[in-house]
Amino acid sequence: LELEENHHTIGFVIFIAANVQVIGGALRPHKPEPGEEPTIARFVFELFHKSIGYALVVMAHLNVSSGLDFASVSDGEDYQVIPLITGIIYISIIVGKYAYTFVGKLYSLTTEPSKDRVSMEEAKAWH
């Protein structure tokens, strides 16, 4: 196994981590029923599964960047604008996802009836 460049090493680590994800997914503990607390094993699985998944995304981005560096050395072109643009897209997707989730929670707070509120029919019945 010859891992001469950073690109090769990162690629090999990505390959191993991706296979760990697949094996972990096959062996994962059962998902708790609604209202049921997850087991320690499920909590640890989710923690590691998500951490490895996010690390894989970052490493893949780094590997693309190092691969483009590797290619630019051989042909003299500068390809670093591509990882910059994809990095901006990744950040936009992540921020958009959390903003969408936050706005959705705010919307549900304003549209779902509260137990403290009185309906119009109940208010009319009091008068």
CSV table of N, CA and C in Angstrom, one decimal:
chain,number,residue,atom,x,y,z
A,1,LEU,N,0.9,-1.2,0.0
A,1,LEU,CA,0.0,0.0,0.0
A,1,LEU,C,0.9,1.2,0.0
A,2,GLU,N,0.8,2.0,-1.1
A,2,GLU,CA,1.7,3.2,-1.2
A,2,GLU,C,0.8,4.4,-1.0
A,3,LEU,N,1.0,5.1,0.1
A,3,LEU,CA,0.2,6.4,0.3
A,3,LEU,C,1.2,7.5,0.3
A,4,GLU,N,1.6,7.9,-0.9
A,4,GLU,CA,2.7,8.9,-1.1
A,4,GLU,C,2.2,10.3,-0.9
A,5,GLU,N,1.0,10.6,-1.2
A,5,GLU,CA,0.5,12.0,-1.2
A,5,GLU,C,-0.7,12.1,-0.1
A,6,ASN,N,-0.9,13.3,0.3
A,6,ASN,CA,-2.1,13.5,1.3
A,6,ASN,C,-3.4,13.0,0.6
A,7,HIS,N,-3.5,13.2,-0.7
A,7,HIS,CA,-4.7,12.8,-1.4
A,7,HIS,C,-4.9,11.3,-1.2
A,8,HIS,N,-3.9,10.5,-1.3
A,8,HIS,CA,-4.0,9.1,-1.2
A,8,HIS,C,-4.4,8.7,0.2
A,9,THR,N,-3.7,9.3,1.2
A,9,THR,CA,-4.0,9.0,2.6
A,9,THR,C,-5.4,9.3,3.0
A,10,ILE,N,-5.9,10.5,2.6
A,10,ILE,CA,-7.2,10.9,2.9
A,10,ILE,C,-8.2,10.0,2.2
A,11,GLY,N,-8.0,9.6,1.0
A,11,GLY,CA,-8.9,8.7,0.3
A,11,GLY,C,-9.0,7.4,0.9
A,12,PHE,N,-7.8,6.9,1.4
A,12,PHE,CA,-7.9,5.6,2.1
A,12,PHE,C,-8.6,5.7,3.4
A,13,VAL,N,-8.5,6.7,4.2
A,13,VAL,CA,-9.2,6.9,5.4
A,13,VAL,C,-10.7,7.0,5.1
A,14,ILE,N,-11.1,7.8,4.1
A,14,ILE,CA,-12.5,7.9,3.7
A,14,ILE,C,-13.0,6.5,3.3
A,15,PHE,N,-12.3,5.7,2.6
A,15,PHE,CA,-12.7,4.4,2.2
A,15,PHE,C,-13.0,3.5,3.5
A,16,ILE,N,-12.1,3.5,4.4
A,16,ILE,CA,-12.2,2.7,5.7
A,16,ILE,C,-13.4,3.3,6.5
A,17,ALA,N,-13.5,4.6,6.7
A,17,ALA,CA,-14.6,5.2,7.5
A,17,ALA,C,-16.0,4.9,6.8
A,18,ALA,N,-16.1,5.0,5.5
A,18,ALA,CA,-17.3,4.7,4.8
A,18,ALA,C,-17.7,3.2,5.0
A,19,ASN,N,-16.8,2.3,5.0
A,19,ASN,CA,-17.1,0.9,5.3
A,19,ASN,C,-17.5,0.7,6.7
A,20,VAL,N,-16.9,1.4,7.7
A,20,VAL,CA,-17.3,1.4,9.1
A,20,VAL,C,-18.8,1.9,9.2
A,21,GLN,N,-19.1,2.9,8.4
A,21,GLN,CA,-20.5,3.4,8.5
A,21,GLN,C,-21.5,2.3,8.0
A,22,VAL,N,-21.2,1.6,6.9
A,22,VAL,CA,-22.1,0.6,6.4
A,22,VAL,C,-22.2,-0.6,7.4
A,23,ILE,N,-21.1,-1.0,8.0
A,23,ILE,CA,-21.1,-2.1,9.0
A,23,ILE,C,-21.9,-1.7,10.2
A,24,GLY,N,-21.6,-0.4,10.7
A,24,GLY,CA,-22.3,0.1,11.8
A,24,GLY,C,-23.8,0.2,11.6
A,25,GLY,N,-24.2,0.6,10.4
A,25,GLY,CA,-25.6,0.7,10.0
A,25,GLY,C,-26.3,-0.7,10.1
A,26,ALA,N,-25.6,-1.7,9.7
A,26,ALA,CA,-26.1,-3.1,9.7
A,26,ALA,C,-26.3,-3.6,11.1
A,27,LEU,N,-25.4,-3.1,12.0
A,27,LEU,CA,-25.4,-3.7,13.4
A,27,LEU,C,-26.0,-2.7,14.4
A,28,ARG,N,-26.7,-1.6,13.9
A,28,ARG,CA,-27.2,-0.6,14.8
A,28,ARG,C,-28.3,-1.1,15.7
A,29,PRO,N,-28.3,-0.6,17.0
A,29,PRO,CA,-29.4,-1.0,17.9
A,29,PRO,C,-30.7,-0.5,17.4
A,30,HIS,N,-31.8,-1.1,17.9
A,30,HIS,CA,-33.1,-0.7,17.4
A,30,HIS,C,-33.5,0.7,17.8
A,31,LYS,N,-34.3,1.3,17.0
A,31,LYS,CA,-34.8,2.7,17.2
A,31,LYS,C,-35.9,2.7,18.3
A,32,PRO,N,-35.8,3.6,19.2
A,32,PRO,CA,-36.9,3.6,20.3
A,32,PRO,C,-38.2,4.0,19.7
A,33,GLU,N,-39.2,3.4,20.3
A,33,GLU,CA,-40.6,3.8,20.0
A,33,GLU,C,-40.9,5.3,20.4
A,34,PRO,N,-41.9,5.9,19.8
A,34,PRO,CA,-42.2,7.3,20.2
A,34,PRO,C,-42.5,7.4,21.7
A,35,GLY,N,-41.8,8.3,22.4
A,35,GLY,CA,-42.0,8.4,23.8
A,35,GLY,C,-41.1,7.6,24.6
A,36,GLU,N,-40.4,6.6,24.0
A,36,GLU,CA,-39.5,5.8,24.7
A,36,GLU,C,-38.1,6.4,24.6
A,37,GLU,N,-37.3,6.3,25.7
A,37,GLU,CA,-36.0,6.8,25.8
A,37,GLU,C,-35.0,5.8,25.0
A,38,PRO,N,-34.1,6.4,24.3
A,38,PRO,CA,-33.1,5.5,23.6
A,38,PRO,C,-32.2,4.8,24.6
A,39,THR,N,-31.7,3.7,24.2
A,39,THR,CA,-30.8,3.0,25.1
A,39,THR,C,-29.4,3.6,25.0
A,40,ILE,N,-28.5,3.3,25.9
A,40,ILE,CA,-27.1,3.9,25.8
A,40,ILE,C,-26.5,3.5,24.5
A,41,ALA,N,-26.7,2.2,24.1
A,41,ALA,CA,-26.1,1.7,22.9
A,41,ALA,C,-26.6,2.5,21.7
A,42,ARG,N,-27.9,2.8,21.7
A,42,ARG,CA,-28.4,3.6,20.6
A,42,ARG,C,-27.9,5.0,20.6
A,43,PHE,N,-27.8,5.6,21.8
A,43,PHE,CA,-27.2,7.0,21.9
A,43,PHE,C,-25.8,7.0,21.4
A,44,VAL,N,-25.0,6.0,21.8
A,44,VAL,CA,-23.6,6.0,21.4
A,44,VAL,C,-23.5,5.8,19.9
A,45,PHE,N,-24.3,4.8,19.4
A,45,PHE,CA,-24.4,4.6,17.9
A,45,PHE,C,-24.7,5.9,17.2
A,46,GLU,N,-25.7,6.6,17.5
A,46,GLU,CA,-26.1,7.8,16.8
A,46,GLU,C,-25.0,8.9,16.9
A,47,LEU,N,-24.3,9.0,18.1
A,47,LEU,CA,-23.3,9.9,18.3
A,47,LEU,C,-22.1,9.6,17.3
A,48,PHE,N,-21.6,8.4,17.3
A,48,PHE,CA,-20.5,8.0,16.4
A,48,PHE,C,-20.9,8.0,14.9
A,49,HIS,N,-22.1,7.6,14.6
A,49,HIS,CA,-22.6,7.5,13.2
A,49,HIS,C,-22.6,8.9,12.6
A,50,LYS,N,-23.2,9.8,13.4
A,50,LYS,CA,-23.3,11.2,12.9
A,50,LYS,C,-22.0,11.9,12.8
A,51,SER,N,-21.1,11.7,13.8
A,51,SER,CA,-19.8,12.3,13.9
A,51,SER,C,-18.9,11.8,12.7
A,52,ILE,N,-19.0,10.4,12.5
A,52,ILE,CA,-18.2,9.9,11.3
A,52,ILE,C,-18.8,10.4,10.0
A,53,GLY,N,-20.1,10.5,9.9
A,53,GLY,CA,-20.7,11.0,8.7
A,53,GLY,C,-20.3,12.4,8.4
A,54,TYR,N,-20.3,13.3,9.4
A,54,TYR,CA,-19.9,14.7,9.2
A,54,TYR,C,-18.4,14.8,8.9
A,55,ALA,N,-17.6,13.9,9.5
A,55,ALA,CA,-16.2,13.9,9.3
A,55,ALA,C,-15.9,13.4,7.8
A,56,LEU,N,-16.7,12.5,7.4
A,56,LEU,CA,-16.6,12.0,6.0
A,56,LEU,C,-16.8,13.1,5.0
A,57,VAL,N,-17.8,13.9,5.2
A,57,VAL,CA,-18.1,15.0,4.3
A,57,VAL,C,-17.0,16.0,4.3
A,58,VAL,N,-16.4,16.3,5.5
A,58,VAL,CA,-15.3,17.3,5.5
A,58,VAL,C,-14.1,16.6,4.8
A,59,MET,N,-13.8,15.4,5.1
A,59,MET,CA,-12.6,14.7,4.5
A,59,MET,C,-12.8,14.6,3.0
A,60,ALA,N,-14.0,14.3,2.5
A,60,ALA,CA,-14.2,14.3,1.1
A,60,ALA,C,-13.9,15.6,0.4
A,61,HIS,N,-14.4,16.7,1.1
A,61,HIS,CA,-14.1,18.0,0.6
A,61,HIS,C,-12.6,18.3,0.6
A,62,LEU,N,-11.9,17.9,1.6
A,62,LEU,CA,-10.4,18.1,1.7
A,62,LEU,C,-9.8,17.2,0.6
A,63,ASN,N,-10.3,16.0,0.4
A,63,ASN,CA,-9.7,15.1,-0.6
A,63,ASN,C,-9.9,15.7,-2.0
A,64,VAL,N,-11.0,16.3,-2.3
A,64,VAL,CA,-11.2,16.9,-3.6
A,64,VAL,C,-10.2,18.0,-3.7
A,65,SER,N,-10.1,18.8,-2.7
A,65,SER,CA,-9.1,20.0,-2.7
A,65,SER,C,-7.7,19.5,-2.9
A,66,SER,N,-7.3,18.4,-2.2
A,66,SER,CA,-5.9,17.9,-2.4
A,66,SER,C,-5.7,17.3,-3.7
A,67,GLY,N,-6.8,16.7,-4.2
A,67,GLY,CA,-6.7,16.1,-5.6
A,67,GLY,C,-6.5,17.1,-6.7
A,68,LEU,N,-7.3,18.2,-6.5
A,68,LEU,CA,-7.1,19.3,-7.4
A,68,LEU,C,-5.7,20.0,-7.3
A,69,ASP,N,-5.2,20.1,-6.1
A,69,ASP,CA,-3.8,20.5,-5.9
A,69,ASP,C,-2.9,19.6,-6.6
A,70,PHE,N,-3.1,18.3,-6.5
A,70,PHE,CA,-2.2,17.3,-7.1
A,70,PHE,C,-2.3,17.5,-8.6
A,71,ALA,N,-3.5,17.7,-9.2
A,71,ALA,CA,-3.7,17.9,-10.6
A,71,ALA,C,-3.1,19.2,-11.1
A,72,SER,N,-3.2,20.2,-10.3
A,72,SER,CA,-2.7,21.5,-10.7
A,72,SER,C,-1.1,21.5,-10.8
A,73,VAL,N,-0.5,20.7,-10.0
A,73,VAL,CA,1.0,20.6,-10.0
A,73,VAL,C,1.4,20.0,-11.4
A,74,SER,N,0.6,19.0,-11.8
A,74,SER,CA,1.0,18.3,-13.0
A,74,SER,C,0.7,19.1,-14.3
A,75,ASP,N,-0.4,19.9,-14.3
A,75,ASP,CA,-0.7,20.6,-15.6
A,75,ASP,C,-0.6,22.1,-15.4
A,76,GLY,N,-0.3,22.6,-14.3
A,76,GLY,CA,0.0,24.0,-14.1
A,76,GLY,C,-1.3,24.9,-13.9
A,77,GLU,N,-2.4,24.3,-13.9
A,77,GLU,CA,-3.7,25.1,-13.7
A,77,GLU,C,-4.0,25.2,-12.2
A,78,ASP,N,-4.7,26.3,-11.9
A,78,ASP,CA,-5.1,26.4,-10.5
A,78,ASP,C,-6.6,26.1,-10.4
A,79,TYR,N,-6.9,25.0,-9.7
A,79,TYR,CA,-8.3,24.5,-9.6
A,79,TYR,C,-8.9,24.8,-8.2
A,80,GLN,N,-8.3,25.6,-7.4
A,80,GLN,CA,-8.7,25.8,-6.0
A,80,GLN,C,-10.0,26.6,-5.9
A,81,VAL,N,-10.5,27.2,-6.9
A,81,VAL,CA,-11.8,27.9,-6.8
A,81,VAL,C,-12.9,26.9,-6.7
A,82,ILE,N,-12.8,25.7,-7.2
A,82,ILE,CA,-13.8,24.7,-7.1
A,82,ILE,C,-14.1,24.3,-5.7
A,83,PRO,N,-13.1,23.9,-4.9
A,83,PRO,CA,-13.4,23.6,-3.4
A,83,PRO,C,-14.0,24.8,-2.7
A,84,LEU,N,-13.6,26.0,-3.0
A,84,LEU,CA,-14.1,27.2,-2.4
A,84,LEU,C,-15.6,27.3,-2.6
A,85,ILE,N,-16.0,27.2,-3.9
A,85,ILE,CA,-17.4,27.3,-4.3
A,85,ILE,C,-18.2,26.2,-3.6
A,86,THR,N,-17.7,24.9,-3.6
A,86,THR,CA,-18.4,23.8,-3.0
A,86,THR,C,-18.5,24.0,-1.5
A,87,GLY,N,-17.5,24.6,-0.9
A,87,GLY,CA,-17.5,24.9,0.6
A,87,GLY,C,-18.6,25.9,0.9
A,88,ILE,N,-18.7,26.9,0.1
A,88,ILE,CA,-19.8,27.9,0.3
A,88,ILE,C,-21.2,27.2,0.1
A,89,ILE,N,-21.3,26.3,-0.9
A,89,ILE,CA,-22.5,25.6,-1.1
A,89,ILE,C,-22.9,24.7,0.2
A,90,TYR,N,-21.9,24.0,0.7
A,90,TYR,CA,-22.1,23.2,1.9
A,90,TYR,C,-22.6,24.0,3.0
A,91,ILE,N,-21.9,25.1,3.3
A,91,ILE,CA,-22.3,26.0,4.4
A,91,ILE,C,-23.7,26.5,4.2
A,92,SER,N,-24.0,26.9,2.9
A,92,SER,CA,-25.4,27.4,2.6
A,92,SER,C,-26.4,26.4,2.9
A,93,ILE,N,-26.1,25.1,2.5
A,93,ILE,CA,-27.1,24.0,2.8
A,93,ILE,C,-27.3,23.8,4.3
A,94,ILE,N,-26.2,23.8,5.0
A,94,ILE,CA,-26.3,23.6,6.5
A,94,ILE,C,-27.1,24.7,7.1
A,95,VAL,N,-26.7,25.9,6.8
A,95,VAL,CA,-27.4,27.1,7.4
A,95,VAL,C,-28.9,27.1,7.0
A,96,GLY,N,-29.1,26.8,5.7
A,96,GLY,CA,-30.5,26.7,5.2
A,96,GLY,C,-31.3,25.7,6.0
A,97,LYS,N,-30.7,24.5,6.2
A,97,LYS,CA,-31.4,23.4,6.9
A,97,LYS,C,-31.8,23.9,8.3
A,98,TYR,N,-30.9,24.5,9.0
A,98,TYR,CA,-31.2,24.9,10.4
A,98,TYR,C,-32.2,26.0,10.4
A,99,ALA,N,-32.0,27.0,9.5
A,99,ALA,CA,-33.0,28.1,9.4
A,99,ALA,C,-34.4,27.6,9.1
A,100,TYR,N,-34.5,26.6,8.2
A,100,TYR,CA,-35.8,26.0,7.8
A,100,TYR,C,-36.4,25.3,9.0
A,101,THR,N,-35.6,24.6,9.7
A,101,THR,CA,-36.1,23.9,10.9
A,101,THR,C,-36.5,24.9,12.0
A,102,PHE,N,-35.7,25.9,12.2
A,102,PHE,CA,-36.1,27.0,13.2
A,102,PHE,C,-37.4,27.7,12.8
A,103,VAL,N,-37.5,28.1,11.6
A,103,VAL,CA,-38.7,28.8,11.1
A,103,VAL,C,-39.9,27.8,11.2
A,104,GLY,N,-39.7,26.6,10.9
A,104,GLY,CA,-40.8,25.6,11.0
A,104,GLY,C,-41.3,25.5,12.5
A,105,LYS,N,-40.4,25.5,13.4
A,105,LYS,CA,-40.8,25.4,14.8
A,105,LYS,C,-41.5,26.7,15.2
A,106,LEU,N,-41.0,27.8,14.8
A,106,LEU,CA,-41.7,29.1,15.1
A,106,LEU,C,-43.1,29.1,14.5
A,107,TYR,N,-43.2,28.6,13.3
A,107,TYR,CA,-44.5,28.6,12.6
A,107,TYR,C,-45.5,27.7,13.4
A,108,SER,N,-45.0,26.5,13.8
A,108,SER,CA,-45.9,25.6,14.5
A,108,SER,C,-46.3,26.2,15.9
A,109,LEU,N,-45.4,27.0,16.5
A,109,LEU,CA,-45.8,27.6,17.8
A,109,LEU,C,-46.9,28.6,17.6
A,110,THR,N,-46.9,29.3,16.4
A,110,THR,CA,-47.9,30.3,16.2
A,110,THR,C,-49.2,29.8,15.6
A,111,THR,N,-49.2,28.6,15.0
A,111,THR,CA,-50.4,28.0,14.4
A,111,THR,C,-51.1,27.0,15.2
A,112,GLU,N,-50.4,26.3,16.1
A,112,GLU,CA,-51.0,25.2,16.9
A,112,GLU,C,-51.7,25.9,18.1
A,113,PRO,N,-52.9,25.4,18.3
A,113,PRO,CA,-53.6,26.0,19.5
A,113,PRO,C,-52.9,25.6,20.8
A,114,SER,N,-52.8,26.6,21.6
A,114,SER,CA,-52.2,26.4,22.9
A,114,SER,C,-53.3,26.0,23.9
A,115,LYS,N,-52.8,25.3,24.9
A,115,LYS,CA,-53.8,24.9,26.0
A,115,LYS,C,-54.2,26.0,26.8
A,116,ASP,N,-53.4,27.1,26.8
A,116,ASP,CA,-53.7,28.3,27.6
A,116,ASP,C,-54.7,29.2,26.9
A,117,ARG,N,-54.8,29.1,25.6
A,117,ARG,CA,-55.7,29.9,24.8
A,117,ARG,C,-57.1,29.4,24.8
A,118,VAL,N,-58.0,30.4,24.6
A,118,VAL,CA,-59.4,30.0,24.5
A,118,VAL,C,-59.9,30.2,23.1
A,119,SER,N,-60.7,29.2,22.6
A,119,SER,CA,-61.2,29.3,21.2
A,119,SER,C,-62.2,30.4,21.1
A,120,MET,N,-62.5,30.9,19.9
A,120,MET,CA,-63.5,31.9,19.7
A,120,MET,C,-64.9,31.4,20.2
A,121,GLU,N,-65.2,30.2,20.0
A,121,GLU,CA,-66.5,29.7,20.4
A,121,GLU,C,-66.6,29.7,21.9
A,122,GLU,N,-65.6,29.4,22.6
A,122,GLU,CA,-65.6,29.4,24.1
A,122,GLU,C,-65.7,30.8,24.6
A,123,ALA,N,-65.0,31.8,23.9
A,123,ALA,CA,-65.1,33.2,24.3
A,123,ALA,C,-66.5,33.7,24.1
A,124,LYS,N,-67.1,33.4,23.0
A,124,LYS,CA,-68.5,33.8,22.7
A,124,LYS,C,-69.5,33.2,23.7
A,125,ALA,N,-69.2,32.0,24.2
A,125,ALA,CA,-70.1,31.3,25.1
A,125,ALA,C,-70.1,32.0,26.5
A,126,TRP,N,-69.0,32.7,26.8
A,126,TRP,CA,-68.9,33.3,28.1
A,126,TRP,C,-69.7,34.6,28.2
A,127,HIS,N,-69.9,35.2,27.0
A,127,HIS,CA,-70.6,36.5,27.0
A,127,HIS,C,-72.1,36.4,26.9
